[in-house]
Short mmCIF file of C-alpha atoms in Angstrom, two decimals:
data_model
loop_
_atom_site.label_atom_id
_atom_site.label_comp_id
_atom_site.label_asym_id
_atom_site.label_seq_id
_atom_site.Cartn_x
_atom_site.Cartn_y
_atom_site.Cartn_z
CA MET A 4 34.76 71.53 187.48
CA GLY A 5 35.85 68.16 188.61
CA LEU A 6 38.21 66.41 190.93
CA PHE A 7 40.50 68.07 190.69
CA GLN A 8 47.03 60.14 165.62
CA ASP A 9 50.26 57.15 163.01
CA ASP A 10 51.67 55.43 160.02
CA PHE A 11 55.02 53.74 160.48
CA TYR A 12 57.14 52.33 157.70
CA SER A 13 59.95 49.79 157.40
CA THR A 14 62.96 49.74 155.13
CA LYS A 15 63.24 45.92 155.38
CA VAL A 16 63.09 43.87 152.19
CA THR A 17 60.16 41.51 152.41
CA LYS A 18 60.75 37.80 152.88
CA ARG A 19 58.63 37.06 149.85
CA ARG A 20 60.93 39.12 147.63
CA ARG A 21 64.03 37.36 148.99
CA VAL A 22 62.46 33.93 148.55
CA PHE A 23 61.21 34.69 145.04
CA GLY A 24 64.67 35.91 144.08
CA ARG A 25 66.16 32.62 145.16
CA ALA A 26 63.36 30.68 143.52
CA ARG A 27 64.25 32.23 140.18
CA LYS A 28 67.81 31.00 140.59
CA ALA A 29 66.51 27.54 141.33
CA ARG A 30 64.46 27.54 138.14
CA GLU A 31 67.55 28.51 136.17
CA ILE A 32 69.54 25.61 137.64
CA TRP A 33 66.83 22.97 137.17
CA PRO A 34 66.68 22.96 133.35
CA ARG A 35 70.46 22.74 133.07
CA SER A 36 70.51 19.71 135.33
CA ARG A 37 67.75 18.02 133.34
CA SER A 38 69.35 18.81 129.95
CA SER A 39 72.51 16.81 130.77
CA ARG A 40 72.95 13.49 128.96
CA GLY A 41 74.78 10.32 129.87
CA LEU A 42 75.03 11.10 133.56
CA SER A 43 75.79 8.19 135.81
CA THR A 44 73.47 7.06 138.56
CA LEU A 45 75.88 8.48 141.12
CA GLN A 46 75.92 11.88 139.42
CA ILE A 47 72.13 11.97 139.21
CA ALA A 48 71.87 11.06 142.88
CA THR A 49 74.37 13.76 143.83
CA ILE A 50 72.56 16.44 141.85
CA SER A 51 69.22 15.38 143.35
CA SER A 52 70.66 15.60 146.84
CA VAL A 53 71.97 19.11 146.23
CA ILE A 54 68.63 20.27 144.84
CA SER A 55 66.74 18.69 147.74
CA ALA A 56 69.00 20.43 150.23
CA PHE A 57 68.51 23.75 148.45
CA VAL A 58 64.71 23.38 148.51
CA ALA A 59 64.86 22.44 152.19
CA VAL A 60 66.80 25.62 152.97
CA LEU A 61 64.21 27.67 151.07
CA LEU A 62 61.35 26.09 152.99
CA PHE A 63 63.17 26.64 156.28
CA SER A 64 63.66 30.31 155.38
CA MET A 65 59.98 30.74 154.54
CA ILE A 66 58.85 29.18 157.82
CA THR A 67 61.29 30.80 160.25
CA GLY A 68 61.94 34.10 158.51
CA LEU A 69 65.71 33.64 158.75
CA PRO A 70 67.88 34.37 155.69
CA ALA A 71 68.11 31.41 153.30
CA SER A 72 71.91 31.40 153.15
CA GLY A 73 74.79 29.56 154.62
CA LYS A 74 76.01 32.45 156.71
CA ALA A 75 77.45 31.72 160.09
CA PRO A 76 75.26 32.53 163.13
CA HIS A 77 77.24 35.67 163.99
CA ALA A 78 76.82 36.95 160.41
CA VAL A 79 73.05 36.37 160.59
CA ALA A 80 72.89 38.25 163.88
CA ALA A 81 74.81 41.17 162.41
CA LEU A 82 72.44 41.31 159.41
CA ASN A 83 69.35 41.27 161.62
CA SER A 84 70.83 44.01 163.83
CA LYS A 85 71.44 46.20 160.82
CA GLN A 86 67.85 45.73 159.65
CA VAL A 87 66.45 46.63 163.09
CA ASP A 88 68.64 49.73 163.32
CA SER A 89 67.44 50.96 159.93
CA ALA A 90 63.77 50.45 160.74
CA ALA A 91 61.67 53.31 162.12
CA ASP A 92 61.14 53.08 165.88
CA PRO A 93 57.48 53.91 166.64
CA TYR A 94 58.27 54.76 170.25
CA GLU A 95 60.87 57.33 169.26
CA ARG A 96 58.08 59.74 168.35
CA LEU A 97 56.78 59.54 171.92
CA VAL A 98 60.25 60.30 173.26
CA GLN A 99 60.74 63.26 170.94
CA ALA A 100 57.29 64.71 171.65
CA ALA A 101 57.87 64.46 175.39
CA ALA A 102 61.33 66.05 175.12
CA LYS A 103 59.86 68.97 173.17
CA VAL A 104 57.08 69.78 175.63
CA ARG A 105 58.59 68.85 179.03
CA PRO A 106 60.48 72.14 179.52
CA THR A 107 57.26 74.11 179.00
CA VAL A 108 55.17 72.31 181.65
CA VAL A 109 55.31 73.65 185.18
CA SER A 110 53.83 72.77 188.55
CA ILE A 111 51.49 75.32 190.13
CA VAL A 112 51.44 75.80 193.91
CA ASN A 113 48.33 77.46 195.36
CA TYR A 114 48.84 78.92 198.84
CA LYS A 115 45.23 79.44 199.79
CA ASP A 116 45.97 80.83 203.24
CA GLY A 117 49.01 82.82 202.16
CA LYS A 118 51.42 80.75 204.28
CA LYS A 119 54.38 80.01 202.02
CA ASP A 120 56.35 78.43 204.85
CA LYS A 121 54.19 75.31 204.90
CA SER A 122 55.22 72.27 202.86
CA LEU A 123 54.13 71.74 199.27
CA GLU A 124 52.25 68.64 200.38
CA GLU A 125 49.93 70.88 202.41
CA SER A 126 49.27 73.27 199.50
CA ALA A 127 46.93 72.85 196.56
CA LEU A 128 48.91 71.60 193.58
CA GLY A 129 48.23 71.66 189.86
CA SER A 130 49.98 72.07 186.51
CA GLY A 131 50.45 74.72 183.85
CA VAL A 132 51.88 75.25 180.36
CA ILE A 133 54.21 78.07 179.32
CA PHE A 134 52.82 79.31 176.02
CA LYS A 135 54.35 82.76 175.52
CA LYS A 136 57.31 84.97 176.38
CA ASP A 137 57.15 88.74 176.02
CA LYS A 138 59.11 91.69 177.46
CA GLY A 139 60.91 89.61 180.08
CA GLN A 140 57.81 87.77 181.23
CA ALA A 141 56.59 84.24 180.61
CA PHE A 142 52.89 83.42 180.48
CA ILE A 143 51.29 80.20 181.70
CA ILE A 144 47.95 78.55 180.93
CA THR A 145 46.31 76.58 183.70
CA ASN A 146 42.81 75.79 184.97
CA ASN A 147 40.70 78.27 186.91
CA HIS A 148 39.99 75.65 189.56
CA VAL A 149 43.74 75.19 190.10
CA ILE A 150 44.24 78.82 191.16
CA GLU A 151 40.81 79.49 192.67
CA GLY A 152 40.96 80.92 196.16
CA ALA A 153 44.70 81.56 196.04
CA GLN A 154 46.34 84.12 198.29
CA GLU A 155 49.69 83.50 196.63
CA LEU A 156 50.79 81.45 193.62
CA GLU A 157 54.09 79.93 192.57
CA ALA A 158 55.22 78.07 189.45
CA VAL A 159 57.91 75.37 189.65
CA THR A 160 59.83 74.80 186.41
CA VAL A 161 61.04 71.42 185.17
CA ASN A 162 64.48 72.33 186.57
CA GLY A 163 63.03 72.90 190.04
CA GLU A 164 63.20 76.70 190.04
CA MET A 165 60.36 78.33 191.94
CA LYS A 166 58.92 81.55 190.54
CA LYS A 167 56.29 83.82 192.03
CA ALA A 168 53.23 83.87 189.75
CA LYS A 169 50.77 86.67 189.17
CA LEU A 170 47.21 86.18 187.97
CA VAL A 171 46.58 87.82 184.59
CA GLY A 172 42.97 86.69 184.30
CA ALA A 173 40.64 83.75 184.85
CA ASP A 174 37.37 82.43 183.45
CA LYS A 175 35.23 80.13 185.54
CA VAL A 176 32.90 79.05 182.74
CA ASN A 177 35.67 77.65 180.51
CA ASP A 178 37.88 76.78 183.49
CA ILE A 179 40.93 78.62 182.12
CA ALA A 180 43.36 80.98 183.84
CA VAL A 181 46.52 82.78 182.71
CA LEU A 182 49.48 83.52 184.99
CA SER A 183 52.65 85.50 184.45
CA VAL A 184 56.13 84.85 185.90
CA ASP A 185 59.61 86.29 185.48
CA GLY A 186 60.91 84.97 182.14
CA LYS A 187 64.52 84.61 183.29
CA ASN A 188 65.95 81.11 182.61
CA ILE A 189 62.84 80.15 180.67
CA GLY A 190 63.85 79.33 177.11
CA GLU A 191 61.11 77.15 175.70
CA VAL A 192 57.43 77.85 175.05
CA ALA A 193 54.82 75.30 174.03
CA GLU A 194 53.61 75.08 170.45
CA MET A 195 49.83 75.03 170.36
CA GLY A 196 48.23 72.54 167.95
CA ASP A 197 44.96 72.45 166.03
CA SER A 198 42.52 70.44 168.13
CA GLY A 199 39.95 70.65 165.34
CA LYS A 200 42.02 68.16 163.32
CA LEU A 201 42.14 65.49 166.02
CA ARG A 202 41.15 61.96 165.03
CA LEU A 203 39.82 59.11 167.12
CA GLY A 204 42.63 56.79 168.15
CA GLU A 205 45.49 59.29 167.89
CA THR A 206 48.26 58.72 170.39
CA VAL A 207 48.57 61.48 172.99
CA LEU A 208 50.69 62.25 176.04
CA ALA A 209 49.61 63.89 179.28
CA ILE A 210 52.31 65.82 181.11
CA GLY A 211 51.84 67.40 184.52
CA ASN A 212 52.16 67.24 188.28
CA PRO A 213 49.86 64.45 189.53
CA LEU A 214 49.83 64.01 193.30
CA GLY A 215 52.82 66.34 193.55
CA LEU A 216 54.97 64.10 191.33
CA GLY A 217 56.09 66.83 188.95
CA ASP A 218 57.27 66.18 185.40
CA THR A 219 55.16 63.02 185.11
CA LEU A 220 54.37 61.59 181.67
CA THR A 221 51.51 59.25 180.77
CA SER A 222 50.27 58.11 177.37
CA GLY A 223 47.06 56.93 175.75
CA ILE A 224 44.80 57.66 172.81
CA VAL A 225 42.08 60.12 171.90
CA SER A 226 38.98 58.24 172.98
CA TYR A 227 36.55 60.89 171.73
CA THR A 228 37.25 64.24 170.10
CA ASN A 229 34.33 66.37 171.29
CA ARG A 230 32.60 64.84 174.30
CA ILE A 231 29.98 67.00 176.04
CA VAL A 232 30.05 66.61 179.82
CA PRO A 233 27.83 68.38 182.38
CA VAL A 234 29.58 70.44 185.04
CA SER A 235 28.60 72.40 188.11
CA LEU A 236 30.13 75.87 187.92
CA ASN A 237 29.44 76.52 191.58
CA GLN A 238 30.34 72.94 192.57
CA ASP A 239 27.04 72.71 194.42
CA GLY A 240 26.01 69.42 192.82
CA VAL A 241 23.68 71.10 190.33
CA TYR A 242 24.81 70.83 186.72
CA ASP A 243 24.47 74.32 185.27
CA TRP A 244 26.85 74.20 182.30
CA GLU A 245 28.14 71.82 179.62
CA GLN A 246 31.81 71.62 178.70
CA GLU A 247 33.08 70.36 175.33
CA VAL A 248 36.19 68.29 176.00
CA ILE A 249 38.62 65.79 174.46
CA GLN A 250 38.25 62.39 176.09
CA THR A 251 41.43 60.35 176.58
CA ASP A 252 42.51 57.19 178.37
CA ALA A 253 45.91 58.67 179.24
CA ALA A 254 46.14 58.56 183.03
CA ILE A 255 45.05 61.88 184.55
CA ASN A 256 45.09 62.27 188.30
CA GLU A 257 44.69 65.01 190.88
CA GLY A 258 47.35 67.60 190.09
CA ASN A 259 47.32 66.97 186.32
CA SER A 260 44.77 69.75 185.96
CA GLY A 261 46.17 72.59 183.87
CA GLY A 262 48.84 70.38 182.30
CA ALA A 263 49.39 69.58 178.63
CA LEU A 264 47.73 66.99 176.42
CA VAL A 265 50.21 66.56 173.55
CA ASP A 266 50.14 64.93 170.12
CA LEU A 267 53.05 63.02 168.55
CA ASN A 268 54.31 66.19 166.90
CA GLY A 269 54.90 67.68 170.33
CA LYS A 270 52.07 70.18 169.99
CA VAL A 271 49.67 70.96 172.82
CA ILE A 272 46.20 69.99 171.64
CA GLY A 273 44.43 70.29 174.99
CA ILE A 274 44.66 71.41 178.61
CA ASN A 275 43.91 68.59 181.04
CA THR A 276 41.03 69.53 183.27
CA MET A 277 39.28 66.63 184.99
CA LYS A 278 38.63 62.93 185.27
CA ILE A 279 35.75 60.74 186.37
CA ALA A 280 36.74 59.38 189.74
CA ASP A 281 34.44 56.59 190.85
CA THR A 282 34.68 52.96 191.87
CA GLY A 283 35.27 50.76 188.84
CA VAL A 284 35.93 53.70 186.50
CA GLU A 285 39.23 53.77 184.59
CA GLY A 286 40.62 55.63 181.61
CA LEU A 287 38.10 58.50 181.53
CA GLY A 288 40.09 61.72 181.49
CA PHE A 289 39.20 65.00 179.81
CA ALA A 290 41.02 67.99 178.35
CA ILE A 291 39.78 71.33 177.07
CA PRO A 292 40.49 71.56 173.30
CA ALA A 293 43.37 73.90 172.42
CA ASP A 294 41.26 75.91 169.96
CA GLN A 295 38.75 76.69 172.69
CA VAL A 296 41.51 77.36 175.19
CA MET A 297 43.23 79.95 173.02
CA LYS A 298 40.01 81.88 172.40
CA THR A 299 39.63 82.26 176.14
CA VAL A 300 43.34 82.98 176.64
CA ASN A 301 43.31 85.78 174.08
CA GLU A 302 40.40 87.41 175.90
CA LEU A 303 42.16 87.08 179.24
CA MET A 304 45.42 88.50 177.88
CA THR A 305 43.59 91.49 176.40
CA HIS A 306 40.95 92.27 179.01
CA GLY A 307 41.83 90.17 182.06
CA LYS A 308 38.46 88.47 181.84
CA VAL A 309 35.90 87.09 179.37
CA ALA A 310 33.05 89.56 178.98
CA ARG A 311 29.64 87.86 178.69
CA PRO A 312 26.04 89.09 178.43
CA TYR A 313 24.00 89.28 181.60
CA ILE A 314 20.22 89.25 182.04
CA GLY A 315 20.00 89.30 185.83
CA ILE A 316 17.88 86.23 186.61
CA TYR A 317 18.20 83.67 189.38
CA SER A 318 16.13 80.70 188.30
CA MET A 319 15.19 77.04 188.54
CA ASP A 320 13.91 74.63 185.89
CA LEU A 321 10.18 74.06 185.62
CA ASN A 322 10.78 70.44 184.68
CA ASN A 323 13.66 69.18 186.79
CA SER A 324 13.66 65.46 187.48
CA TYR A 325 16.24 65.87 190.28
CA ALA A 326 14.35 68.60 192.13
CA PRO A 327 10.76 68.60 190.85
CA LEU A 328 8.28 71.26 191.89
CA GLU A 329 5.57 70.17 194.28
CA GLU A 330 1.91 70.14 193.25
CA ASP A 331 0.97 73.25 195.21
CA GLN A 332 3.91 75.15 193.69
CA LEU A 333 2.81 74.19 190.17
CA LYS A 334 -0.76 75.29 190.92
CA GLU A 335 0.52 78.64 192.13
CA LEU A 336 2.14 79.28 188.73
CA LYS A 337 -1.26 78.77 187.03
CA LEU A 338 0.35 77.50 183.82
CA PRO A 339 -1.63 76.13 180.84
CA SER A 340 -1.55 72.35 180.70
CA ASP A 341 0.57 72.33 177.55
CA VAL A 342 3.45 74.26 179.17
CA LYS A 343 5.83 71.61 180.45
CA ASP A 344 9.24 73.26 180.12
CA GLY A 345 10.64 76.66 181.00
CA VAL A 346 12.63 78.65 183.52
CA VAL A 347 11.01 79.85 186.74
CA VAL A 348 12.25 83.23 187.94
CA LEU A 349 13.28 83.17 191.61
CA ASP A 350 14.69 86.69 191.60
CA ALA A 351 15.17 89.43 189.00
CA ILE A 352 17.85 92.10 189.27
CA GLY A 353 19.62 94.47 186.88
CA PRO A 354 18.36 94.26 183.27
CA ALA A 355 15.62 91.73 184.08
CA GLN A 356 14.23 93.84 186.89
CA GLU A 357 14.31 96.97 184.72
CA ALA A 358 12.32 95.07 182.05
CA GLY A 359 9.63 94.16 184.59
CA LEU A 360 10.34 90.47 185.19
CA GLN A 361 9.54 89.22 188.68
CA LEU A 362 9.22 86.24 191.01
CA ASN A 363 7.35 83.20 189.60
CA ASP A 364 7.41 84.41 185.99
CA VAL A 365 8.05 81.38 183.76
CA ILE A 366 10.31 82.18 180.80
CA VAL A 367 9.74 79.95 177.77
CA LYS A 368 11.44 81.77 174.85
CA PHE A 369 14.27 84.17 173.97
CA ASN A 370 13.76 85.79 170.53
CA ASP A 371 11.22 83.04 169.76
CA THR A 372 13.81 80.33 170.54
CA PRO A 373 12.53 77.83 173.14
CA ILE A 374 14.29 78.05 176.52
CA PRO A 375 13.42 74.81 178.34
CA THR A 376 16.11 74.96 181.04
CA THR A 377 18.49 77.30 182.84
CA LEU A 378 21.35 75.62 180.98
CA GLU A 379 19.79 76.45 177.61
CA MET A 380 19.24 80.02 178.80
CA LYS A 381 22.96 80.37 179.60
CA LYS A 382 24.00 78.78 176.30
CA PHE A 383 21.77 81.22 174.41
CA LEU A 384 23.19 84.22 176.27
CA TYR A 385 26.84 83.12 175.90
CA ASP A 386 26.68 81.83 172.31
CA LYS A 387 23.88 83.64 170.46
CA VAL A 388 23.93 87.25 171.64
CA LYS A 389 26.36 89.85 172.93
CA ILE A 390 26.52 92.66 175.45
CA GLY A 391 24.17 95.52 174.52
CA ASP A 392 21.77 93.35 172.47
CA THR A 393 18.05 93.51 173.17
CA VAL A 394 16.32 90.16 173.69
CA LYS A 395 12.58 89.58 173.40
CA VAL A 396 11.57 87.45 176.37
CA THR A 397 8.35 85.40 176.22
CA PHE A 398 7.05 84.36 179.64
CA TYR A 399 3.94 83.34 181.55
CA ARG A 400 2.57 85.28 184.53
CA ASP A 401 -0.57 84.13 186.30
CA GLY A 402 -1.28 81.79 183.41
CA LYS A 403 -1.11 84.46 180.71
CA GLU A 404 1.56 84.66 178.00
CA GLN A 405 3.40 87.99 177.87
CA THR A 406 6.54 89.46 176.29
CA THR A 407 9.08 92.07 177.32
CA ASN A 408 12.35 93.37 175.92
CA VAL A 409 15.55 93.09 177.98
CA LYS A 410 18.72 94.98 177.08
CA LEU A 411 21.66 92.80 178.06
CA ALA A 412 24.43 94.25 180.21
CA GLU A 413 27.92 92.97 180.92
CA LYS A 414 28.04 90.24 183.50
CA PRO A 415 29.54 91.63 186.70
CA ASP A 416 32.64 90.07 188.27
CA GLN A 417 31.84 87.37 190.74
#
């Protein structure tokens, strides 16, 4: 799968209002001074000096922002302190959000060889989020790639307590897994947010166990709400699926996978899953949206797996720029010149074999919907149809267009 939103307000009175208030007083004084009669030169000079000094104080206040009064320095400092204390602190929301979610984020230890006596540094580490408590058990969301290949699993709470974890279910396609642990001493569960309401630029926090440094907090913004990134489900370098993710510039490192991406209300709006790790690349981290996560989680809690349709075809793309077919291979398919895209059958088993599909058949449509690539074939099967449906498959064999009907079965466990 991969390596591993705010309006603030202030209760301060604006400077303009304070200055205008004093300006009105000045205008009240000025006419009275001008209406006097028979004043001596000395009196006029004195009044002028007072007015000049008053205007100078006003100008000084406007320029520096300090109160236009004769208060002593310590009195001015006390006034400013009171104003700061009464103003909303924008960073306090970060602190409160972190405090709300921290107790629900755990570290996941994957003992791939079953040897619990080796140090944590030698084990595979990741993160998880406690999202539910029921009948004495606590349930944790993490990534499938965090627990993949595990002989034994443990969860380490924010207080350092280690708990043996049991796998409830996992889904490789969406990269989500659910674990259960003893619920003793676990009091808090995460509140899941609505990732569909995310906005570009919202402030978010990432909480997890990067590089074994548990209970680590980083912050950033939502860089993109629904980025589509290609992934290799088999991690063989061939992109065979597309994942919809939240892009963030909050620092995500190895070990953050499975941890929480949190909004300023302290709600989990995503599960951190991967980052782009390359020379010169910074601030490109990704999280699976909470709405998508919970759909998968509900399936895993109910059935232990996500049931998907299965056609039984091993294939390659007819038009693949990374691994193009050679000229003699294309000639062997005997395709019409106008057929440029499709899926070449390398092997047919199960439903596909029963429907008569075979080696070198080139599939071009499912139910009259174009199928240009293996990826589009999977997206059609996972998103458009369900187990037990019959799909009309249009394909070419020896240069001739044919159709057959395939009844979809449930995809077997891998």
